[in-house]
mmCIF file of C-alpha atoms in Angstrom:
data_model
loop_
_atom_site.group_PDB
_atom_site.id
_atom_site.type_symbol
_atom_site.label_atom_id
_atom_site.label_comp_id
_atom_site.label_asym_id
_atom_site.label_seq_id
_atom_site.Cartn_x
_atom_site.Cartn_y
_atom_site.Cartn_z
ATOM 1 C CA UNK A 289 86.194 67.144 73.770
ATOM 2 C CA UNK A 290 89.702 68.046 74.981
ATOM 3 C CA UNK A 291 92.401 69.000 72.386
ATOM 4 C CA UNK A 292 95.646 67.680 72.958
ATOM 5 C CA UNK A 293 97.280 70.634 71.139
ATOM 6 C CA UNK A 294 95.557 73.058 73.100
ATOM 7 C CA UNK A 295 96.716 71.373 76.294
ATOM 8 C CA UNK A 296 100.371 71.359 75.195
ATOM 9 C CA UNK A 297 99.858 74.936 74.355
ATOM 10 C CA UNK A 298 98.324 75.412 77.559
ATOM 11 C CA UNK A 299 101.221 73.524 79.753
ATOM 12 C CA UNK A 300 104.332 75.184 77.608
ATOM 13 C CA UNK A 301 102.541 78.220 79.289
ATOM 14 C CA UNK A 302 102.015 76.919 82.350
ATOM 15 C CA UNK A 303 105.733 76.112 82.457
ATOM 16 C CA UNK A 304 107.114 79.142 81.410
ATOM 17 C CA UNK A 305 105.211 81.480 84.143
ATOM 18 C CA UNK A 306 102.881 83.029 81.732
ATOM 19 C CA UNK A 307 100.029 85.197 84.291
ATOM 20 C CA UNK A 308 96.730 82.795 84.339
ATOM 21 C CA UNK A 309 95.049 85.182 82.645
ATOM 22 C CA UNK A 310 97.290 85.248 79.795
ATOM 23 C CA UNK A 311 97.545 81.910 79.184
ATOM 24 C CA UNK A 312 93.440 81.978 79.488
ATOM 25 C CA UNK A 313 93.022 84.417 76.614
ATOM 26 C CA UNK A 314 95.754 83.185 74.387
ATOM 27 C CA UNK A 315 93.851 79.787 74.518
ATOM 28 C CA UNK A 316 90.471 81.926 73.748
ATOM 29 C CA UNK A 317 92.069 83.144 70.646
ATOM 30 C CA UNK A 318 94.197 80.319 69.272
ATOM 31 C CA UNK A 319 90.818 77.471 69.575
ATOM 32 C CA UNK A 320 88.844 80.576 67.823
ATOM 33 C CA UNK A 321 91.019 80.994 65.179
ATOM 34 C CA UNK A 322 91.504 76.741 64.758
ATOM 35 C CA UNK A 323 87.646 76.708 64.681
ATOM 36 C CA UNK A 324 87.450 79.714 61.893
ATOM 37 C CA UNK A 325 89.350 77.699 59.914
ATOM 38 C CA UNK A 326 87.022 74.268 60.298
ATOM 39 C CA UNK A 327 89.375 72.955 62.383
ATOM 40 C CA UNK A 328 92.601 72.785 60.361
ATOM 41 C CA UNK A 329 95.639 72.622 62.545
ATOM 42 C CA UNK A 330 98.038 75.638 62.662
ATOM 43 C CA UNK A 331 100.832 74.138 61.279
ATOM 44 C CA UNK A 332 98.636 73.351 57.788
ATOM 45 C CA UNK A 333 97.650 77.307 57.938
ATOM 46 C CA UNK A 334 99.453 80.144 56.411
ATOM 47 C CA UNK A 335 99.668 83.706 57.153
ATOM 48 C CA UNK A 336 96.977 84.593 54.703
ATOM 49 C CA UNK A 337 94.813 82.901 56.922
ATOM 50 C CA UNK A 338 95.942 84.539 59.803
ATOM 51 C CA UNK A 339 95.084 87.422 57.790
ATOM 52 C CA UNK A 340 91.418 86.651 56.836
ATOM 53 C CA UNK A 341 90.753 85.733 60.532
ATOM 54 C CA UNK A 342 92.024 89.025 61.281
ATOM 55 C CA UNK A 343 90.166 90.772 58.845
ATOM 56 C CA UNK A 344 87.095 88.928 59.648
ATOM 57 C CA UNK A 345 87.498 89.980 63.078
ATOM 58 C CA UNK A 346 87.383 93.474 62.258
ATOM 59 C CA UNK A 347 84.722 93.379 59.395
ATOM 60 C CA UNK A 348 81.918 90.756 60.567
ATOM 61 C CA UNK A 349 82.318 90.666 64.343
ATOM 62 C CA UNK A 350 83.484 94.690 64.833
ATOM 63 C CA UNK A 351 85.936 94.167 67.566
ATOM 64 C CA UNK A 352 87.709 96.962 69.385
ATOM 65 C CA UNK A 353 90.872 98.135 68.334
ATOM 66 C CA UNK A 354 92.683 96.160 71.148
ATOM 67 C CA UNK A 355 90.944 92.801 70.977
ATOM 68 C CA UNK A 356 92.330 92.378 67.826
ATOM 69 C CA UNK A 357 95.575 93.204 68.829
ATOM 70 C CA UNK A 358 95.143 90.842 71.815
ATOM 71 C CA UNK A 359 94.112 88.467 68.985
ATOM 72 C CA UNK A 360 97.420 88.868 66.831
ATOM 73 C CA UNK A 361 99.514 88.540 69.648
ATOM 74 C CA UNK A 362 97.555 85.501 70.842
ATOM 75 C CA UNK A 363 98.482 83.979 67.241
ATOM 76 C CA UNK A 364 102.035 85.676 67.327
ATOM 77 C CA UNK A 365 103.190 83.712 70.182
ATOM 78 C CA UNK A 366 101.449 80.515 68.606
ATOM 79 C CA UNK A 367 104.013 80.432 65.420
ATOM 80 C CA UNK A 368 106.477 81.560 67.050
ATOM 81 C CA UNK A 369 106.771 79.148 70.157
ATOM 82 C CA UNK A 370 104.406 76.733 69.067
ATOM 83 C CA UNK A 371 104.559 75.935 65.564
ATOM 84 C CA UNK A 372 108.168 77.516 65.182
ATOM 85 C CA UNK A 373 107.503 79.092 62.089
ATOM 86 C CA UNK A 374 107.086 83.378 62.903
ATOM 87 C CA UNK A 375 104.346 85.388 61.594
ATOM 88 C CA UNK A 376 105.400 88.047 58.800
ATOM 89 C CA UNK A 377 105.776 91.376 60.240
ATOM 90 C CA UNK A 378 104.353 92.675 57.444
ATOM 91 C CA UNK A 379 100.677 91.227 57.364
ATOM 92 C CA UNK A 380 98.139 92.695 55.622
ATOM 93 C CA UNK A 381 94.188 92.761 57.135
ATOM 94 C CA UNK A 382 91.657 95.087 58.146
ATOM 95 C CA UNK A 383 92.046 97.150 61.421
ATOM 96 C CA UNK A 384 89.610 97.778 63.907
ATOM 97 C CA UNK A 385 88.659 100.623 63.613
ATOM 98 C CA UNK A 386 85.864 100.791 66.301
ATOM 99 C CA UNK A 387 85.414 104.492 68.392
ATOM 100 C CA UNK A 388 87.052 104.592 71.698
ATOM 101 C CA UNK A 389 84.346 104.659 74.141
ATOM 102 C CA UNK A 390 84.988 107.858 76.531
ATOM 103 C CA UNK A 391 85.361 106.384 80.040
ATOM 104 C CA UNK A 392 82.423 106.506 82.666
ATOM 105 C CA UNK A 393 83.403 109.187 85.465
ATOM 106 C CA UNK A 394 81.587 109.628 88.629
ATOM 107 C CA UNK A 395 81.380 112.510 90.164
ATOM 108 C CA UNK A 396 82.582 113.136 93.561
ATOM 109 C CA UNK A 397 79.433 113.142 95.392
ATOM 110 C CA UNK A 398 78.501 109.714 93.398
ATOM 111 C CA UNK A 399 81.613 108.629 94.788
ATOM 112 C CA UNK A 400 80.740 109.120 98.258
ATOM 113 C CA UNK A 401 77.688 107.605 98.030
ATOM 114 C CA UNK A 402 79.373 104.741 96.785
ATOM 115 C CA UNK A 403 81.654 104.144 99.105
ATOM 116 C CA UNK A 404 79.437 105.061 102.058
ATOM 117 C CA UNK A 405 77.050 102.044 100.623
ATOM 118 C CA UNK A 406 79.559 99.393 99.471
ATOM 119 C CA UNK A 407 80.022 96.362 101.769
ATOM 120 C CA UNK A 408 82.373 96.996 104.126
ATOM 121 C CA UNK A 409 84.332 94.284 103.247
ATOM 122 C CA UNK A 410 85.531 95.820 100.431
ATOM 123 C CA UNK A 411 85.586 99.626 101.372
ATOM 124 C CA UNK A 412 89.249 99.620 101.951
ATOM 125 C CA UNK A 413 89.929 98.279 98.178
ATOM 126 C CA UNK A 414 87.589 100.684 96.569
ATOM 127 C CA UNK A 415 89.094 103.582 98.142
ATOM 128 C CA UNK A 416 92.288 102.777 96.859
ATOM 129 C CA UNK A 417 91.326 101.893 93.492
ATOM 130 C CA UNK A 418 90.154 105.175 93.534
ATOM 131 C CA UNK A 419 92.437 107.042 96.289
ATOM 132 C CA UNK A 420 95.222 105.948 94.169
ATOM 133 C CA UNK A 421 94.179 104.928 90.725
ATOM 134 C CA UNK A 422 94.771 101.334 90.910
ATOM 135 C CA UNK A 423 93.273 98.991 88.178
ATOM 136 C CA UNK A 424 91.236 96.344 90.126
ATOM 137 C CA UNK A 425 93.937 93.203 90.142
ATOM 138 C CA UNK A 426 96.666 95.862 91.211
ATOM 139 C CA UNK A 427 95.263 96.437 94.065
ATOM 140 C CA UNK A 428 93.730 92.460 94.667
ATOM 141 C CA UNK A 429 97.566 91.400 94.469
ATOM 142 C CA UNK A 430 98.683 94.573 96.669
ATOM 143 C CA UNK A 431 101.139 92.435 99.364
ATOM 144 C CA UNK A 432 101.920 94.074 102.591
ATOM 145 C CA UNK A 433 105.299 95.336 102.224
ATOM 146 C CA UNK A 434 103.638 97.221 99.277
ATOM 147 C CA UNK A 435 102.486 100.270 101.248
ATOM 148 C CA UNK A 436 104.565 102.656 102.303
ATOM 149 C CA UNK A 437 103.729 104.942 105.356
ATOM 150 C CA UNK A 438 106.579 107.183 105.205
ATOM 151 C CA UNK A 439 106.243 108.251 101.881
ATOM 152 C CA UNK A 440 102.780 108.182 101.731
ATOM 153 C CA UNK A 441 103.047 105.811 98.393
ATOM 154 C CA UNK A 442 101.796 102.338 96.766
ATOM 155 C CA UNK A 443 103.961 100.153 95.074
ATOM 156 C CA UNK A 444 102.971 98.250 92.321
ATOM 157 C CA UNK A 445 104.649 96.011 90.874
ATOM 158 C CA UNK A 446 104.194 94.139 87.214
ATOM 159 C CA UNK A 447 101.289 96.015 86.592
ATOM 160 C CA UNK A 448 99.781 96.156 82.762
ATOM 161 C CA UNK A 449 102.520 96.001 80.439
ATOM 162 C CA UNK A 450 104.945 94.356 83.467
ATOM 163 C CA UNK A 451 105.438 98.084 84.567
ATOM 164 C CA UNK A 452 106.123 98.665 88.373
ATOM 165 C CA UNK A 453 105.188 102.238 89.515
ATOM 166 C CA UNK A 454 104.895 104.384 92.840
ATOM 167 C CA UNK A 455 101.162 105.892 93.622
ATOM 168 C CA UNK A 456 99.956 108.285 96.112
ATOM 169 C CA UNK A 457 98.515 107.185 99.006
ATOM 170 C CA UNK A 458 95.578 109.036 100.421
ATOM 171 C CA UNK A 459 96.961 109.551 104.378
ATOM 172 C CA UNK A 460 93.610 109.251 105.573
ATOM 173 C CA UNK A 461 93.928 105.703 104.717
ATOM 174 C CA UNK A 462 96.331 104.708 107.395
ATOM 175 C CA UNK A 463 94.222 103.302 109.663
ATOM 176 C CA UNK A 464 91.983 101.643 108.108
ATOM 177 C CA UNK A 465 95.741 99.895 106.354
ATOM 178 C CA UNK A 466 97.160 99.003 109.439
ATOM 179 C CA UNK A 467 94.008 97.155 110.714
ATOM 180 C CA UNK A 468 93.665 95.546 107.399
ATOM 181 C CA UNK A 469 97.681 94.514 107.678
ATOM 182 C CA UNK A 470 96.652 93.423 111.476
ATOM 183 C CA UNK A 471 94.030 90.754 109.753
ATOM 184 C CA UNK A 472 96.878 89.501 107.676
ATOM 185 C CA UNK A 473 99.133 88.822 110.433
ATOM 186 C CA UNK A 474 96.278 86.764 112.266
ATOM 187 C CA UNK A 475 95.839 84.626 109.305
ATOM 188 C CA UNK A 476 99.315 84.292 109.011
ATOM 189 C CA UNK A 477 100.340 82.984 112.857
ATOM 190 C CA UNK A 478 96.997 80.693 112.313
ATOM 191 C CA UNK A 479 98.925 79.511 109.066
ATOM 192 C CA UNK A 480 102.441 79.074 110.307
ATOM 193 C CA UNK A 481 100.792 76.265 112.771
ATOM 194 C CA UNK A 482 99.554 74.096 110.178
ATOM 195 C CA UNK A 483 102.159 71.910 109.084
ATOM 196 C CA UNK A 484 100.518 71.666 105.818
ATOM 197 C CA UNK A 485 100.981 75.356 104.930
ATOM 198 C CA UNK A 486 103.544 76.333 102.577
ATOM 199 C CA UNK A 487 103.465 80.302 102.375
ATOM 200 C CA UNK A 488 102.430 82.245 99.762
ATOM 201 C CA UNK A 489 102.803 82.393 96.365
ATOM 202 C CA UNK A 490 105.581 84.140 94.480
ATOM 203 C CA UNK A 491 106.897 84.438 90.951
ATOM 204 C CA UNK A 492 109.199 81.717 90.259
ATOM 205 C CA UNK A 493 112.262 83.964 90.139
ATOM 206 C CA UNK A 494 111.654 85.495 93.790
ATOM 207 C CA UNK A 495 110.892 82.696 94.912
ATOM 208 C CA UNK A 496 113.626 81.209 94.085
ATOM 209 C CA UNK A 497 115.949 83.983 95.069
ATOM 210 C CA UNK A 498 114.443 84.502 98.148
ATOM 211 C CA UNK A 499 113.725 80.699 99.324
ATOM 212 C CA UNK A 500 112.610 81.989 102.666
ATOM 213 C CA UNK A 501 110.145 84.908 101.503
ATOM 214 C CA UNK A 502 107.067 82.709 101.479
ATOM 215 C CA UNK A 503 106.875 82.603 104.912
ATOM 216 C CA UNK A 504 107.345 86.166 105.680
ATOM 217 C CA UNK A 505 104.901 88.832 106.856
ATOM 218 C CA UNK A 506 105.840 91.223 104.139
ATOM 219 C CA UNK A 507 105.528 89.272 100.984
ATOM 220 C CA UNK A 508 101.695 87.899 102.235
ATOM 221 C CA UNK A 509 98.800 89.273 100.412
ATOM 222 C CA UNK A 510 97.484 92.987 101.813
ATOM 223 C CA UNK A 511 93.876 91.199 101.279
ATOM 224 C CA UNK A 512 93.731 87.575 101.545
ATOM 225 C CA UNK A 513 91.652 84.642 100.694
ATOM 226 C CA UNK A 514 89.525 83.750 103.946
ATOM 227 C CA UNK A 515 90.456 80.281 102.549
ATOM 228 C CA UNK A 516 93.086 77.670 102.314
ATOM 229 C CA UNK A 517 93.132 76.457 98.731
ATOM 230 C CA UNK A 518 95.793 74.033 96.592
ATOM 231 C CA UNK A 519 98.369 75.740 94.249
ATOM 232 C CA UNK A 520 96.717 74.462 91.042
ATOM 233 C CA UNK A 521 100.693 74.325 89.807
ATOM 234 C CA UNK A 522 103.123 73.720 92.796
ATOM 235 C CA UNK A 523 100.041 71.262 94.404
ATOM 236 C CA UNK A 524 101.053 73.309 97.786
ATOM 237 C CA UNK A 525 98.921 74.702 100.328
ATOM 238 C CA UNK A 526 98.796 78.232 100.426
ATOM 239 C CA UNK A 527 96.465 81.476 100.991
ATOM 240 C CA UNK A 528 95.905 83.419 97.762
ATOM 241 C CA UNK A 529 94.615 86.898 97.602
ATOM 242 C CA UNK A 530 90.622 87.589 97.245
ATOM 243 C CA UNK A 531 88.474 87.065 94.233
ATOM 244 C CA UNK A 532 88.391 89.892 92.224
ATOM 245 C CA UNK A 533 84.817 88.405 91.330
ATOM 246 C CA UNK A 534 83.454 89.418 94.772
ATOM 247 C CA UNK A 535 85.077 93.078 94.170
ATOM 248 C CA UNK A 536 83.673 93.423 91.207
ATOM 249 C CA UNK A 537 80.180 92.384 92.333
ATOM 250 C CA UNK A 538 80.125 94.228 95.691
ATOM 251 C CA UNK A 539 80.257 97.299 93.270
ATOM 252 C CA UNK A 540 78.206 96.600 91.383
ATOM 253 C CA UNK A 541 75.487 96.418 93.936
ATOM 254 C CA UNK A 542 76.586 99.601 95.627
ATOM 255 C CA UNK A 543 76.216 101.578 92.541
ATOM 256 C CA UNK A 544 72.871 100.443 92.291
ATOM 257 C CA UNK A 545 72.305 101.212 95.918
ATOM 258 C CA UNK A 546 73.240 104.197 95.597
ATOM 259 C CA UNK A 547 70.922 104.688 92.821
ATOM 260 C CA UNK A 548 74.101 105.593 90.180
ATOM 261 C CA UNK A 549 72.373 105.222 86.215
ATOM 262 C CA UNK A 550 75.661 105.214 84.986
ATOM 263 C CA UNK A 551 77.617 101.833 84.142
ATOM 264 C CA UNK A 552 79.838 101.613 87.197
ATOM 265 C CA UNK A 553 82.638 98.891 87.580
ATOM 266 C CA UNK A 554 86.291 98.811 89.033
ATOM 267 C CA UNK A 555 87.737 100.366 86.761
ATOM 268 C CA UNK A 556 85.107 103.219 86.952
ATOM 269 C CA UNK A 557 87.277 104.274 90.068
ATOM 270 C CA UNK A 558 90.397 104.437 87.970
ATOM 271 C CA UNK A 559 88.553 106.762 85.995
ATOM 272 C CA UNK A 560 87.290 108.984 88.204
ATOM 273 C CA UNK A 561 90.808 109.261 89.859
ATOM 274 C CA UNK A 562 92.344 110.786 86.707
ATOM 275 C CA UNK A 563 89.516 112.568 85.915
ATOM 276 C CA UNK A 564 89.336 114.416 89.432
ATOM 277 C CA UNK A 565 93.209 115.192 89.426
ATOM 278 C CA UNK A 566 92.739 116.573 86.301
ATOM 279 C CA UNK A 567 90.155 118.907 87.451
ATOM 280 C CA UNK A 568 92.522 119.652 90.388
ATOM 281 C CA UNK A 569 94.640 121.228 88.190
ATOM 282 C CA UNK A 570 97.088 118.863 88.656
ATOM 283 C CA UNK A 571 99.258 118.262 85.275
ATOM 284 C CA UNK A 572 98.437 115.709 82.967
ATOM 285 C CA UNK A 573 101.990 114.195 82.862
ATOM 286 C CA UNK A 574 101.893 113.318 86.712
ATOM 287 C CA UNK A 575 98.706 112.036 85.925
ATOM 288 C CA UNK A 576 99.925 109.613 83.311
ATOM 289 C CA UNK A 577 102.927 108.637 85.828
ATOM 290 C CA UNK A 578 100.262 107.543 88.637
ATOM 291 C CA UNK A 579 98.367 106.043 86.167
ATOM 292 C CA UNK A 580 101.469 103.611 84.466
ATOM 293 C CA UNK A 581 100.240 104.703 81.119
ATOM 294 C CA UNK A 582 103.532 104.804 78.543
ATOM 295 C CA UNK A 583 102.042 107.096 76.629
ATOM 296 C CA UNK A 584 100.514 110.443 76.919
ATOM 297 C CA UNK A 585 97.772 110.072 74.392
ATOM 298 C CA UNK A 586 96.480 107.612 76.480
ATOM 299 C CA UNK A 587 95.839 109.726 79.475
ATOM 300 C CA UNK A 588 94.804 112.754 77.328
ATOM 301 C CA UNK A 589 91.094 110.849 76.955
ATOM 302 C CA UNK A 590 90.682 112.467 80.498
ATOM 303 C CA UNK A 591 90.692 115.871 78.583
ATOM 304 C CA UNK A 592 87.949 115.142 76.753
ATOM 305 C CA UNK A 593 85.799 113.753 79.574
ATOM 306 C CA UNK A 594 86.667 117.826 81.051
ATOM 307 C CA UNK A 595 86.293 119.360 77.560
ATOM 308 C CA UNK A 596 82.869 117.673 77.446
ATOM 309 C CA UNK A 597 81.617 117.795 80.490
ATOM 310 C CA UNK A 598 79.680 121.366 79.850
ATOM 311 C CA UNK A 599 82.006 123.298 81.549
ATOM 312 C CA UNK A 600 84.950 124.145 79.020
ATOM 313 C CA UNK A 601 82.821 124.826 75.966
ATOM 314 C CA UNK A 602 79.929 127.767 76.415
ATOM 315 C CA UNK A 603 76.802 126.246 74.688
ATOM 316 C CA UNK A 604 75.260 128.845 72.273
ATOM 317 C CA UNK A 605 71.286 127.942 73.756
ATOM 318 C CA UNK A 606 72.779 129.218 76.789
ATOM 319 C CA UNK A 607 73.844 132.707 75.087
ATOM 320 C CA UNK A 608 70.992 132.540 73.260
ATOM 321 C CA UNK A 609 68.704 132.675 76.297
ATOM 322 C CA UNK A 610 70.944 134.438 78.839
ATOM 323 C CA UNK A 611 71.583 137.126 76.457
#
């Protein structure tokens, strides 16, 4: 049964240009935490309850370290906008305290296989999710005055954490670009003749600062729907960019393909970008500039992929036996 709550939550959102995704997982968290508490309504709640369902995440259900923080700030922006009454700073609940998984790296003959078996389709994406160590929706909402040819560089913009950022660009990817920017512009003079057409989507502030933009080559998606579809907000006809779904499966299937054991997904090619700079010897802090991270102990989990990959660290067996 729908909750009218949860819908105003949902449109107050919706209104103030929160990313789809966000308000998604805010929702997630705010009916999960209602339903915790058998359905009491927010407003009748305190922060010690806020702090038993965030203890409870942590103790009975053994979430990771940033799914309860994804949780908190879920609930965070529900007192504060919502309910008008702000969470403490100081609340007191169990952390997670779940072990940071060490990423999955390929190596780079596993990624050639890879990309030699992936669907063509989506060849050009995967080699610059790992050419240039995008995370999957960077590179999905990559538009095509993103890529620079002079400089050789990326541009993304609002990526996690609403950073924008510069990448390398691998120059053996030219071509292949400026084929895949010649699909766009077919789409696009097909789409300026249909009178129902009303460009592409942009964040309400360039949009609005830029009135003609939608219409432009430049601000079009770099990989575009094959479809027509209805603005679910604007109720506008326009061409959004691919579904990451499809991405995500199309690797999926390659990896297995290719016969990979390992767990390989998009973000597998992130991985295995950092990981193979690394091993370049290129230094860590350029690595944690192309990678957006803010701070250095996030890229340094790279390091331990090297440090225990067998080569930095002599095993004794091996002494034992060789000696």
């Amino acid at each position: 049964m729908a909750s009218p709550f949860l819908d105003y939550v949902r449109e107050f959102m919706v209104s103030r240009r929160y990313a789809k995704r966000t308000v998604e997982t805010y929702l997630y968290w705010i009916r999960f935490y209602i339903l915790f508490h058998h359905k009491q309504h927010p407003n009748q709640l305190s922060d010690a309850d806020v702090e038993n369902f965030l203890s409870y995440l942590s103790n009975q259900r053994t979430v990771a370290i940033k799914t309860q923080a994804t949780a908190l700030n879920a609930l965070s922006f529900l007192y504060r906008h919502i309910i008008l009454r702000p969470l403490s700073l100081n609340l007191n609940f169990n952390k997670a305290r779940v072990a940071q998984k060490l990423p999955v790296v390929l190596t780079r003959v596993e990624i050639q296989q890879l990309l030699a078996l992936i669907d063509p389709k989506y060849k050009l994406l995967a080699q610059l999710m790992y050419g240039s160590g995008l995370r999957l929706m960077e590179a999905i909402r990559l538009r095509v005055q993103d890529i620079d040819f002079d400089y050789l560089s990326v541009l993304v913009w609002q990526g996690k954490g609403n950073k924008n950022r510069r990448v390398t660009l691998a120059p053996e990817l030219i071509p292949a670009l400026k084929l895949q920017i010649e699909y766009v512009k077919q789409h696009f003079q097909t789409d300026l003749h249909n009178p129902s057409y009303a460009g592409v989507w942009l964040p309400f502030a360039l949009a609005r600062k830029y009135p003609a933009a939608p219409k432009e080559i430049g601000w079009h998606y770099l990989f575009p729907s094959s479809l027509l579809s209805l603005d679910p907000e604007s109720k506008l006809i326009r061409r959004h960019h691919l579904d990451e779904t499809t991405v995500r499966r199309a690797i999926k299937v390659a990896a297995r393909l290719a016969k990979i054991s390992k767990n390989v997904t998009c973000h597998t090619l992130r991985h295995s970008f950092a990981t193979h700079l690394l091993e370049a010897g290129i230094d860590i802090r350029t690595v944690q500039e192309q990678l957006g991270h803010s701070d250095v102990k996030t890229t340094q989990i790279y390091t331990h992929v090297l440090n225990r990959g067998g080569n930095a660290v002599k095993s004794p067996l091996s002494l034992l036996l060789n000696g």
